[in-house]
The first five atom37 places (N, CA, C, CB, O) and aatype in JSON, in Angstrom:
{
  "aatype": [19, 7, 7, 15, 13, 3, 19, 5, 14, 15, 3, 3, 7, 16, 18, 1, 0, 13, 14, 0, 3, 0, 9, 17, 3, 9, 6, 7, 9, 16, 7, 5, 13, 2, 13, 19, 15, 1, 2, 7, 3, 7, 13, 19, 15, 10, 14, 11, 5, 2, 0, 9, 15, 0, 6, 0, 7, 10, 12, 9, 14, 19, 19, 1, 16, 15, 10, 9, 7, 1, 13, 6, 8, 1, 17, 7, 14, 7, 15, 0, 19, 3, 5, 16, 3, 13, 7, 7, 7, 9, 0, 13, 17, 10, 13, 2, 8, 16, 15, 2, 9, 11, 10, 13, 18, 10, 1, 7, 1, 14, 0, 7, 0, 0, 1, 6, 16, 3, 5, 13, 19, 0, 5, 17, 5, 10, 0, 13, 13],
  "atom_mask": [
    [1, 1, 1, 1, 1],
    [1, 1, 1, 0, 1],
    [1, 1, 1, 0, 1],
    [1, 1, 1, 1, 1],
    [1, 1, 1, 1, 1],
    [1, 1, 1, 1, 1],
    [1, 1, 1, 1, 1],
    [1, 1, 1, 1, 1],
    [1, 1, 1, 1, 1],
    [1, 1, 1, 1, 1],
    [1, 1, 1, 1, 1],
    [1, 1, 1, 1, 1],
    [1, 1, 1, 0, 1],
    [1, 1, 1, 1, 1],
    [1, 1, 1, 1, 1],
    [1, 1, 1, 1, 1],
    [1, 1, 1, 1, 1],
    [1, 1, 1, 1, 1],
    [1, 1, 1, 1, 1],
    [1, 1, 1, 1, 1],
    [1, 1, 1, 1, 1],
    [1, 1, 1, 1, 1],
    [1, 1, 1, 1, 1],
    [1, 1, 1, 1, 1],
    [1, 1, 1, 1, 1],
    [1, 1, 1, 1, 1],
    [1, 1, 1, 1, 1],
    [1, 1, 1, 0, 1],
    [1, 1, 1, 1, 1],
    [1, 1, 1, 1, 1],
    [1, 1, 1, 0, 1],
    [1, 1, 1, 1, 1],
    [1, 1, 1, 1, 1],
    [1, 1, 1, 1, 1],
    [1, 1, 1, 1, 1],
    [1, 1, 1, 1, 1],
    [1, 1, 1, 1, 1],
    [1, 1, 1, 1, 1],
    [1, 1, 1, 1, 1],
    [1, 1, 1, 0, 1],
    [1, 1, 1, 1, 1],
    [1, 1, 1, 0, 1],
    [1, 1, 1, 1, 1],
    [1, 1, 1, 1, 1],
    [1, 1, 1, 1, 1],
    [1, 1, 1, 1, 1],
    [1, 1, 1, 1, 1],
    [1, 1, 1, 1, 1],
    [1, 1, 1, 1, 1],
    [1, 1, 1, 1, 1],
    [1, 1, 1, 1, 1],
    [1, 1, 1, 1, 1],
    [1, 1, 1, 1, 1],
    [1, 1, 1, 1, 1],
    [1, 1, 1, 1, 1],
    [1, 1, 1, 1, 1],
    [1, 1, 1, 0, 1],
    [1, 1, 1, 1, 1],
    [1, 1, 1, 1, 1],
    [1, 1, 1, 1, 1],
    [1, 1, 1, 1, 1],
    [1, 1, 1, 1, 1],
    [1, 1, 1, 1, 1],
    [1, 1, 1, 1, 1],
    [1, 1, 1, 1, 1],
    [1, 1, 1, 1, 1],
    [1, 1, 1, 1, 1],
    [1, 1, 1, 1, 1],
    [1, 1, 1, 0, 1],
    [1, 1, 1, 1, 1],
    [1, 1, 1, 1, 1],
    [1, 1, 1, 1, 1],
    [1, 1, 1, 1, 1],
    [1, 1, 1, 1, 1],
    [1, 1, 1, 1, 1],
    [1, 1, 1, 0, 1],
    [1, 1, 1, 1, 1],
    [1, 1, 1, 0, 1],
    [1, 1, 1, 1, 1],
    [1, 1, 1, 1, 1],
    [1, 1, 1, 1, 1],
    [1, 1, 1, 1, 1],
    [1, 1, 1, 1, 1],
    [1, 1, 1, 1, 1],
    [1, 1, 1, 1, 1],
    [1, 1, 1, 1, 1],
    [1, 1, 1, 0, 1],
    [1, 1, 1, 0, 1],
    [1, 1, 1, 0, 1],
    [1, 1, 1, 1, 1],
    [1, 1, 1, 1, 1],
    [1, 1, 1, 1, 1],
    [1, 1, 1, 1, 1],
    [1, 1, 1, 1, 1],
    [1, 1, 1, 1, 1],
    [1, 1, 1, 1, 1],
    [1, 1, 1, 1, 1],
    [1, 1, 1, 1, 1],
    [1, 1, 1, 1, 1],
    [1, 1, 1, 1, 1],
    [1, 1, 1, 1, 1],
    [1, 1, 1, 1, 1],
    [1, 1, 1, 1, 1],
    [1, 1, 1, 1, 1],
    [1, 1, 1, 1, 1],
    [1, 1, 1, 1, 1],
    [1, 1, 1, 1, 1],
    [1, 1, 1, 0, 1],
    [1, 1, 1, 1, 1],
    [1, 1, 1, 1, 1],
    [1, 1, 1, 1, 1],
    [1, 1, 1, 0, 1],
    [1, 1, 1, 1, 1],
    [1, 1, 1, 1, 1],
    [1, 1, 1, 1, 1],
    [1, 1, 1, 1, 1],
    [1, 1, 1, 1, 1],
    [1, 1, 1, 1, 1],
    [1, 1, 1, 1, 1],
    [1, 1, 1, 1, 1],
    [1, 1, 1, 1, 1],
    [1, 1, 1, 1, 1],
    [1, 1, 1, 1, 1],
    [1, 1, 1, 1, 1],
    [1, 1, 1, 1, 1],
    [1, 1, 1, 1, 1],
    [1, 1, 1, 1, 1],
    [1, 1, 1, 1, 1],
    [1, 1, 1, 1, 1]
  ],
  "atom_positions": [
    [[15.91, 107.78, 112.65], [16.24, 109.12, 113.1], [16.9, 108.98, 114.48], [14.96, 110.05, 113.16], [16.42, 108.22, 115.32]],
    [[17.97, 109.7, 114.68], [18.66, 109.59, 115.96], [19.34, 110.88, 116.35], [0.0, 0.0, 0.0], [19.48, 111.8, 115.55]],
    [[19.75, 110.94, 117.58], [20.49, 112.08, 118.1], [21.29, 111.65, 119.31], [0.0, 0.0, 0.0], [20.99, 110.63, 119.93]],
    [[22.3, 112.43, 119.64], [23.11, 112.1, 120.8], [23.79, 113.37, 121.3], [24.16, 111.0, 120.46], [23.63, 114.45, 120.73]],
    [[24.56, 113.21, 122.37], [25.37, 114.31, 122.86], [26.63, 113.73, 123.48], [24.58, 115.18, 123.88], [26.65, 112.59, 123.95]],
    [[27.68, 114.55, 123.47], [28.96, 114.15, 124.05], [29.45, 115.33, 124.87], [30.01, 113.75, 122.93], [29.65, 116.42, 124.34]],
    [[29.65, 115.13, 126.18], [30.12, 116.17, 127.07], [31.34, 115.62, 127.8], [29.01, 116.63, 128.08], [31.27, 114.57, 128.43]],
    [[32.47, 116.36, 127.71], [33.71, 115.91, 128.34], [34.33, 117.07, 129.13], [34.72, 115.38, 127.28], [35.0, 117.93, 128.55]],
    [[34.09, 117.11, 130.44], [34.66, 118.19, 131.25], [36.18, 118.06, 131.36], [34.03, 118.19, 132.65], [36.71, 116.95, 131.44]],
    [[36.87, 119.19, 131.37], [38.32, 119.21, 131.61], [38.69, 120.57, 132.19], [39.13, 118.92, 130.3], [37.86, 121.47, 132.24]],
    [[39.94, 120.71, 132.63], [40.41, 121.98, 133.18], [40.47, 123.07, 132.12], [41.79, 121.79, 133.81], [40.44, 124.25, 132.44]],
    [[40.56, 122.67, 130.84], [40.65, 123.62, 129.74], [39.29, 124.03, 129.18], [41.49, 123.03, 128.63], [39.23, 124.74, 128.18]],
    [[38.23, 123.6, 129.8], [36.88, 123.89, 129.32], [36.15, 122.6, 129.02], [0.0, 0.0, 0.0], [36.78, 121.55, 128.9]],
    [[34.86, 122.66, 128.89], [34.06, 121.46, 128.67], [33.75, 121.32, 127.18], [32.77, 121.5, 129.49], [33.14, 122.2, 126.58]],
    [[34.17, 120.19, 126.62], [33.87, 119.89, 125.22], [32.42, 119.43, 125.11], [34.84, 118.79, 124.66], [31.95, 118.62, 125.92]],
    [[31.7, 119.96, 124.12], [30.31, 119.55, 123.89], [30.1, 119.32, 122.4], [29.31, 120.62, 124.42], [30.52, 120.13, 121.57]],
    [[29.45, 118.22, 122.07], [29.08, 117.93, 120.68], [27.65, 117.42, 120.66], [30.05, 116.89, 120.03], [27.24, 116.66, 121.53]],
    [[26.9, 117.86, 119.66], [25.5, 117.48, 119.53], [25.23, 116.99, 118.11], [24.57, 118.68, 119.88], [24.98, 117.81, 117.22]],
    [[25.27, 115.68, 117.87], [24.99, 115.12, 116.55], [23.52, 114.71, 116.4], [25.9, 113.92, 116.29], [22.84, 114.42, 117.38]],
    [[23.07, 114.68, 115.15], [21.75, 114.16, 114.8], [21.86, 113.49, 113.44], [20.66, 115.3, 114.78], [22.66, 113.91, 112.6]],
    [[21.07, 112.46, 113.22], [21.14, 111.78, 111.92], [19.8, 111.16, 111.55], [22.23, 110.72, 111.93], [18.94, 110.94, 112.39]],
    [[19.67, 110.88, 110.27], [18.5, 110.19, 109.74], [18.97, 109.21, 108.68], [17.45, 111.2, 109.15], [19.87, 109.53, 107.89]],
    [[18.39, 108.03, 108.66], [18.79, 106.97, 107.72], [17.54, 106.4, 107.05], [19.59, 105.84, 108.44], [16.51, 106.2, 107.69]],
    [[17.65, 106.15, 105.75], [16.58, 105.55, 104.95], [17.17, 104.33, 104.25], [15.97, 106.59, 103.91], [18.22, 104.45, 103.61]],
    [[16.54, 103.18, 104.35], [17.03, 101.97, 103.68], [15.83, 101.09, 103.34], [18.06, 101.18, 104.58], [15.35, 100.33, 104.18]],
    [[15.35, 101.21, 102.11], [14.2, 100.43, 101.68], [14.45, 99.89, 100.27], [12.91, 101.28, 101.71], [14.7, 100.65, 99.34]],
    [[14.36, 98.59, 100.15], [14.46, 97.88, 98.87], [15.66, 98.31, 98.03], [13.21, 98.1, 98.08], [15.52, 98.57, 96.84]],
    [[16.82, 98.38, 98.65], [18.05, 98.65, 97.92], [18.38, 100.11, 97.68], [0.0, 0.0, 0.0], [19.42, 100.42, 97.11]],
    [[17.51, 101.01, 98.1], [17.79, 102.44, 97.98], [18.07, 102.95, 99.39], [16.59, 103.21, 97.3], [17.23, 102.84, 100.28]],
    [[19.25, 103.52, 99.57], [19.64, 103.99, 100.9], [19.98, 105.47, 100.87], [20.83, 103.18, 101.42], [20.37, 106.02, 99.84]],
    [[19.82, 106.1, 102.0], [20.2, 107.49, 102.16], [20.44, 107.79, 103.62], [0.0, 0.0, 0.0], [19.82, 107.19, 104.49]],
    [[21.33, 108.71, 103.87], [21.55, 109.15, 105.25], [21.95, 110.61, 105.25], [22.62, 108.28, 105.94], [22.58, 111.11, 104.31]],
    [[21.59, 111.28, 106.32], [21.94, 112.68, 106.52], [22.41, 112.82, 107.96], [20.72, 113.63, 106.21], [21.77, 112.31, 108.88]],
    [[23.53, 113.51, 108.17], [24.1, 113.7, 109.5], [24.43, 115.18, 109.72], [25.37, 112.82, 109.69], [24.82, 115.88, 108.79]],
    [[24.26, 115.63, 110.95], [24.66, 116.98, 111.36], [25.33, 116.88, 112.72], [23.42, 117.95, 111.4], [24.87, 116.13, 113.58]],
    [[26.41, 117.63, 112.92], [27.04, 117.69, 114.23], [27.52, 119.12, 114.47], [28.23, 116.68, 114.34], [28.03, 119.79, 113.57]],
    [[27.35, 119.57, 115.7], [27.85, 120.87, 116.14], [28.7, 120.64, 117.38], [26.66, 121.88, 116.44], [28.27, 119.97, 118.32]],
    [[29.92, 121.18, 117.37], [30.79, 121.04, 118.54], [31.34, 122.39, 118.93], [31.94, 120.04, 118.27], [31.57, 123.25, 118.07]],
    [[31.56, 122.58, 120.24], [31.97, 123.89, 120.74], [33.48, 124.11, 120.7], [31.5, 124.07, 122.14], [33.91, 125.25, 120.81]],
    [[34.29, 123.08, 120.54], [35.72, 123.24, 120.38], [36.53, 123.34, 121.65], [0.0, 0.0, 0.0], [37.75, 123.33, 121.58]],
    [[35.91, 123.43, 122.81], [36.67, 123.5, 124.07], [37.12, 122.1, 124.46], [35.81, 124.13, 125.2], [36.75, 121.11, 123.83]],
    [[37.93, 122.03, 125.51], [38.3, 120.75, 126.07], [39.79, 120.5, 126.09], [0.0, 0.0, 0.0], [40.6, 121.38, 125.79]],
    [[40.15, 119.28, 126.45], [41.54, 118.87, 126.63], [42.35, 119.0, 125.34], [41.59, 117.44, 127.13], [43.48, 119.49, 125.37]],
    [[41.78, 118.58, 124.2], [42.43, 118.72, 122.9], [41.87, 119.96, 122.22], [42.21, 117.44, 122.01], [40.65, 120.14, 122.19]],
    [[42.72, 120.81, 121.69], [42.28, 122.05, 121.08], [41.66, 121.78, 119.7], [43.45, 123.04, 120.95], [42.37, 121.54, 118.73]],
    [[40.34, 121.83, 119.65], [39.61, 121.67, 118.39], [38.88, 122.96, 118.08], [38.61, 120.47, 118.47], [38.44, 123.65, 119.0]],
    [[38.74, 123.3, 116.81], [37.98, 124.52, 116.5], [36.48, 124.31, 116.7], [38.25, 124.97, 115.07], [35.98, 123.19, 116.57]],
    [[35.78, 125.39, 117.02], [34.32, 125.34, 117.05], [33.89, 125.1, 115.6], [33.67, 126.67, 117.67], [34.32, 125.82, 114.7]],
    [[33.04, 124.11, 115.39], [32.73, 123.75, 114.02], [31.4, 123.03, 113.92], [33.84, 122.87, 113.44], [30.96, 122.36, 114.85]],
    [[30.76, 123.18, 112.77], [29.55, 122.44, 112.42], [29.86, 121.61, 111.19], [28.33, 123.4, 112.17], [30.74, 121.96, 110.39]],
    [[29.15, 120.51, 111.03], [29.37, 119.66, 109.85], [28.07, 118.98, 109.45], [30.46, 118.6, 110.13], [27.26, 118.58, 110.29]],
    [[27.88, 118.86, 108.14], [26.78, 118.07, 107.61], [27.37, 117.07, 106.63], [25.69, 118.98, 106.92], [28.38, 117.34, 105.99]],
    [[26.73, 115.94, 106.51], [27.11, 114.97, 105.49], [25.85, 114.28, 104.99], [28.14, 113.93, 106.03], [24.89, 114.09, 105.74]],
    [[25.88, 113.91, 103.74], [24.75, 113.21, 103.13], [25.31, 112.13, 102.22], [23.82, 114.19, 102.33], [26.34, 112.32, 101.56]],
    [[24.63, 111.0, 102.19], [25.09, 109.87, 101.39], [23.87, 109.17, 100.81], [25.95, 108.88, 102.24], [22.85, 109.03, 101.48]],
    [[23.98, 108.75, 99.55], [22.9, 108.01, 98.89], [23.49, 106.8, 98.19], [22.13, 108.91, 97.89], [24.6, 106.86, 97.66]],
    [[22.75, 105.71, 98.2], [23.25, 104.49, 97.57], [22.16, 103.72, 96.86], [0.0, 0.0, 0.0], [20.97, 103.84, 97.17]],
    [[22.6, 102.94, 95.9], [21.69, 102.08, 95.15], [22.29, 100.68, 95.09], [21.44, 102.64, 93.72], [23.4, 100.5, 94.59]],
    [[21.56, 99.71, 95.6], [22.02, 98.31, 95.61], [21.61, 97.64, 94.31], [21.42, 97.54, 96.83], [20.47, 97.78, 93.85]],
    [[22.56, 96.91, 93.71], [22.29, 96.11, 92.51], [22.41, 94.65, 92.95], [23.29, 96.46, 91.32], [23.51, 94.1, 92.95]],
    [[21.28, 94.02, 93.32], [21.32, 92.69, 93.94], [21.95, 91.6, 93.08], [19.95, 92.28, 94.31], [22.58, 90.69, 93.62]],
    [[21.78, 91.66, 91.78], [22.29, 90.61, 90.89], [23.8, 90.44, 91.03], [21.93, 90.93, 89.44], [24.31, 89.33, 90.95]],
    [[24.52, 91.55, 91.24], [25.98, 91.5, 91.37], [26.44, 91.82, 92.8], [26.63, 92.47, 90.39], [27.64, 91.99, 93.04]],
    [[25.49, 91.91, 93.76], [25.8, 92.18, 95.17], [26.71, 93.39, 95.33], [26.45, 90.96, 95.82], [27.74, 93.33, 96.01]],
    [[26.33, 94.49, 94.7], [27.14, 95.7, 94.66], [26.26, 96.92, 94.92], [27.86, 95.82, 93.3], [25.11, 96.97, 94.49]],
    [[26.82, 97.9, 95.62], [26.13, 99.17, 95.84], [26.96, 100.3, 95.25], [25.88, 99.42, 97.35], [28.18, 100.33, 95.4]],
    [[26.3, 101.21, 94.57], [26.92, 102.45, 94.11], [26.55, 103.53, 95.11], [26.47, 102.83, 92.64], [25.38, 103.65, 95.48]],
    [[27.54, 104.32, 95.56], [27.31, 105.26, 96.67], [27.87, 106.63, 96.3], [27.96, 104.74, 97.98], [28.99, 106.73, 95.8]],
    [[27.09, 107.68, 96.56], [27.54, 109.06, 96.41], [27.58, 109.74, 97.76], [0.0, 0.0, 0.0], [26.76, 109.42, 98.63]],
    [[28.52, 110.67, 97.97], [28.7, 111.29, 99.29], [29.01, 112.77, 99.15], [29.83, 110.58, 100.06], [29.7, 113.19, 98.22]],
    [[28.5, 113.57, 100.09], [28.75, 115.01, 100.19], [29.0, 115.35, 101.65], [27.55, 115.84, 99.6], [28.28, 114.86, 102.53]],
    [[30.01, 116.18, 101.94], [30.3, 116.64, 103.29], [30.62, 118.14, 103.25], [31.48, 115.84, 103.92], [31.23, 118.62, 102.29]],
    [[30.22, 118.85, 104.28], [30.6, 120.27, 104.4], [30.83, 120.58, 105.87], [29.49, 121.21, 103.79], [30.0, 120.27, 106.72]],
    [[31.99, 121.22, 106.16], [32.34, 121.64, 107.51], [32.58, 123.14, 107.51], [33.59, 120.86, 108.03], [33.18, 123.67, 106.57]],
    [[32.11, 123.84, 108.56], [32.3, 125.27, 108.64], [32.3, 125.72, 110.09], [31.22, 126.0, 107.84], [31.8, 125.02, 110.97]],
    [[32.87, 126.89, 110.32], [32.9, 127.44, 111.67], [33.63, 128.76, 111.69], [0.0, 0.0, 0.0], [34.21, 129.17, 110.68]],
    [[33.6, 129.45, 112.82], [34.25, 130.76, 112.94], [35.75, 130.62, 113.24], [33.58, 131.59, 114.05], [36.22, 129.54, 113.59]],
    [[36.48, 131.71, 113.1], [37.88, 131.76, 113.53], [38.78, 130.79, 112.8], [0.0, 0.0, 0.0], [38.87, 130.81, 111.57]],
    [[39.45, 129.91, 113.57], [40.46, 129.01, 113.0], [39.87, 127.77, 112.34], [41.42, 128.59, 114.08], [40.61, 126.96, 111.79]],
    [[38.57, 127.61, 112.38], [37.94, 126.45, 111.75], [38.08, 126.57, 110.23], [36.44, 126.32, 112.16], [37.87, 127.64, 109.67]],
    [[38.42, 125.48, 109.58], [38.56, 125.47, 108.13], [37.22, 125.1, 107.51], [39.67, 124.48, 107.68], [36.64, 124.05, 107.83]],
    [[36.72, 125.96, 106.64], [35.52, 125.62, 105.88], [35.96, 124.73, 104.72], [34.78, 126.92, 105.35], [36.87, 125.06, 103.97]],
    [[35.3, 123.59, 104.59], [35.69, 122.65, 103.54], [34.48, 121.89, 103.04], [36.76, 121.68, 104.05], [33.59, 121.53, 103.82]],
    [[34.45, 121.64, 101.74], [33.42, 120.84, 101.12], [34.08, 119.65, 100.44], [32.58, 121.68, 100.11], [35.04, 119.81, 99.68]],
    [[33.57, 118.45, 100.7], [34.07, 117.23, 100.07], [32.93, 116.57, 99.32], [34.69, 116.25, 101.12], [31.78, 116.58, 99.78]],
    [[33.23, 116.0, 98.19], [32.22, 115.24, 97.46], [32.91, 114.07, 96.75], [31.46, 116.14, 96.44], [34.09, 114.14, 96.43]],
    [[32.16, 113.02, 96.51], [32.74, 111.87, 95.85], [31.78, 110.71, 95.84], [0.0, 0.0, 0.0], [30.57, 110.87, 95.98]],
    [[32.36, 109.54, 95.68], [31.52, 108.35, 95.63], [32.35, 107.1, 95.71], [0.0, 0.0, 0.0], [33.57, 107.14, 95.85]],
    [[31.65, 106.0, 95.62], [32.36, 104.74, 95.73], [31.46, 103.57, 95.38], [0.0, 0.0, 0.0], [30.35, 103.71, 94.88]],
    [[32.01, 102.42, 95.68], [31.33, 101.17, 95.38], [31.54, 100.21, 96.55], [31.84, 100.56, 94.04], [32.62, 100.18, 97.14]],
    [[30.52, 99.44, 96.87], [30.62, 98.45, 97.94], [30.28, 97.08, 97.36], [29.66, 98.8, 99.14], [29.28, 96.93, 96.66]],
    [[31.11, 96.1, 97.65], [30.89, 94.72, 97.22], [30.47, 93.91, 98.45], [32.18, 94.1, 96.55], [31.24, 93.78, 99.39]],
    [[29.26, 93.37, 98.44], [28.7, 92.64, 99.57], [29.0, 91.16, 99.38], [27.17, 92.89, 99.71], [28.2, 90.44, 98.78]],
    [[30.14, 90.71, 99.87], [30.61, 89.34, 99.65], [29.68, 88.31, 100.28], [32.01, 89.18, 100.19], [29.31, 87.33, 99.63]],
    [[29.32, 88.53, 101.53], [28.44, 87.62, 102.26], [27.37, 88.45, 102.98], [29.24, 86.74, 103.28], [27.3, 88.45, 104.21]],
    [[26.56, 89.15, 102.19], [25.55, 90.07, 102.72], [26.21, 91.09, 103.63], [24.44, 89.29, 103.48], [27.19, 91.72, 103.22]],
    [[25.72, 91.28, 104.85], [26.33, 92.26, 105.74], [27.4, 91.65, 106.65], [25.25, 92.91, 106.59], [27.88, 92.32, 107.56]],
    [[27.76, 90.41, 106.41], [28.8, 89.76, 107.21], [30.19, 90.17, 106.76], [28.65, 88.25, 107.14], [31.1, 90.27, 107.59]],
    [[30.38, 90.39, 105.47], [31.69, 90.78, 104.95], [31.49, 91.62, 103.7], [32.57, 89.53, 104.65], [30.75, 91.24, 102.79]],
    [[32.15, 92.77, 103.65], [32.07, 93.61, 102.46], [33.37, 94.36, 102.25], [30.9, 94.6, 102.59], [34.16, 94.56, 103.17]],
    [[33.58, 94.76, 101.01], [34.74, 95.56, 100.62], [34.2, 96.85, 100.03], [35.67, 94.8, 99.61], [33.32, 96.84, 99.18]],
    [[34.76, 97.99, 100.5], [34.31, 99.3, 100.01], [35.49, 100.08, 99.47], [33.6, 100.09, 101.13], [36.56, 100.11, 100.08]],
    [[35.28, 100.71, 98.34], [36.28, 101.56, 97.71], [35.64, 102.94, 97.51], [36.79, 100.95, 96.33], [34.58, 103.05, 96.9]],
    [[36.3, 103.99, 98.03], [35.75, 105.34, 97.97], [36.78, 106.34, 97.47], [35.24, 105.76, 99.32], [37.98, 106.14, 97.63]],
    [[36.28, 107.4, 96.87], [37.1, 108.54, 96.48], [36.36, 109.81, 96.91], [37.38, 108.54, 94.92], [35.17, 109.96, 96.66]],
    [[37.08, 110.73, 97.57], [36.53, 112.04, 97.95], [37.46, 113.14, 97.45], [36.34, 112.14, 99.5], [38.68, 113.03, 97.55]],
    [[36.86, 114.19, 96.92], [37.59, 115.37, 96.48], [37.26, 116.49, 97.45], [37.24, 115.76, 95.01], [36.09, 116.82, 97.62]],
    [[38.28, 117.08, 98.09], [38.08, 118.12, 99.09], [38.38, 119.49, 98.54], [0.0, 0.0, 0.0], [39.3, 119.68, 97.74]],
    [[37.58, 120.47, 98.98], [37.78, 121.86, 98.57], [37.82, 122.75, 99.81], [36.65, 122.31, 97.6], [36.79, 123.3, 100.21]],
    [[39.0, 122.91, 100.43], [39.09, 123.84, 101.56], [38.92, 125.28, 101.07], [40.45, 123.68, 102.29], [39.5, 125.66, 100.06]],
    [[38.13, 126.07, 101.79], [37.91, 127.47, 101.41], [39.23, 128.23, 101.46], [36.87, 128.14, 102.33], [39.95, 128.15, 102.46]],
    [[39.55, 128.95, 100.41], [40.76, 129.78, 100.36], [42.04, 129.02, 100.1], [0.0, 0.0, 0.0], [43.1, 129.64, 100.04]],
    [[42.0, 127.7, 99.94], [43.23, 126.92, 99.7], [43.63, 127.02, 98.23], [43.02, 125.43, 100.1], [42.79, 127.18, 97.35]],
    [[44.94, 126.92, 97.99], [45.46, 126.98, 96.62], [45.14, 125.71, 95.83], [46.96, 127.21, 96.65], [45.05, 125.75, 94.61]],
    [[44.98, 124.59, 96.53], [44.73, 123.32, 95.84], [43.61, 122.56, 96.51], [45.99, 122.46, 95.8], [43.26, 122.8, 97.67]],
    [[43.06, 121.63, 95.75], [42.07, 120.72, 96.3], [42.8, 119.47, 96.8], [40.99, 120.35, 95.24], [43.97, 119.26, 96.49]],
    [[42.11, 118.65, 97.57], [42.7, 117.43, 98.11], [41.96, 116.21, 97.57], [42.67, 117.44, 99.66], [40.78, 116.28, 97.23]],
    [[42.67, 115.11, 97.5], [42.09, 113.84, 97.08], [42.25, 112.82, 98.2], [42.75, 113.32, 95.77], [43.3, 112.75, 98.84]],
    [[41.22, 112.05, 98.42], [41.27, 111.0, 99.44], [40.75, 109.71, 98.83], [40.45, 111.4, 100.71], [39.64, 109.67, 98.29]],
    [[41.55, 108.66, 98.93], [41.15, 107.33, 98.48], [41.05, 106.42, 99.69], [42.15, 106.77, 97.43], [41.95, 106.4, 100.53]],
    [[39.97, 105.67, 99.79], [39.76, 104.78, 100.93], [39.4, 103.39, 100.41], [38.65, 105.32, 101.87], [38.52, 103.24, 99.55]],
    [[40.08, 102.39, 100.93], [39.73, 100.99, 100.68], [39.54, 100.36, 102.04], [40.84, 100.23, 99.82], [40.41, 100.48, 102.91]],
    [[38.41, 99.69, 102.24], [38.17, 99.11, 103.56], [37.47, 97.77, 103.4], [37.33, 100.06, 104.45], [36.64, 97.57, 102.51]],
    [[37.83, 96.87, 104.29], [37.23, 95.54, 104.34], [36.58, 95.42, 105.7], [38.29, 94.39, 104.09], [37.24, 95.61, 106.72]],
    [[35.31, 95.1, 105.73], [34.58, 94.95, 106.99], [34.17, 93.49, 107.18], [33.34, 95.87, 107.02], [33.68, 92.84, 106.26]],
    [[34.39, 93.01, 108.4], [33.98, 91.65, 108.8], [33.11, 91.74, 110.03], [35.22, 90.74, 109.07], [33.37, 92.55, 110.92]],
    [[32.09, 90.94, 110.08], [31.24, 90.88, 111.28], [31.26, 89.46, 111.79], [29.77, 91.34, 110.97], [31.13, 88.5, 111.02]],
    [[31.42, 89.31, 113.1], [31.43, 87.99, 113.73], [30.27, 87.92, 114.71], [32.79, 87.72, 114.46], [30.03, 88.84, 115.49]],
    [[29.56, 86.82, 114.67], [28.42, 86.63, 115.57], [28.62, 85.43, 116.46], [27.13, 86.49, 114.79], [27.77, 85.12, 117.28]]
  ]
}
C-alpha cells in the first residue's frame, strides 16, 4: 500500500496530484489498484481529473508467462474527457525479473465520442545490477 503527492508551484497556479495504490503479489497471483486526483493547474494546462486503474495477473511458471487483465477510468469536470479503457496482455519472463517482453491491447471508450480507440503496446524491459 502506498501514497504520494506532487506539488509544482508556478505563476499559472500550483499543480497538485495525490496518488494512492495497493499491490498484491502472492504465489503467481497479482493485483494492483491505483487512484490519482489532480487539480489541473500549473505551467502546462491539464484538466482537473481523477483516475482509477486496476490490473490482475496470473503467472504460469511452467512457461514463464503471465496473463494480465487491465481496467482504467478517468473522469472530471469541464474540459476533462471521461474515458474507460479495458484490455489485457501477456508477459514473457525471459530471465525472471531481469528481462521480460510484454504485449498489451487496450480498448478505449471516451464518453460522447463517435468511435472507440485501440491501443497496442509492445515493450521489452531490461534490468541491470
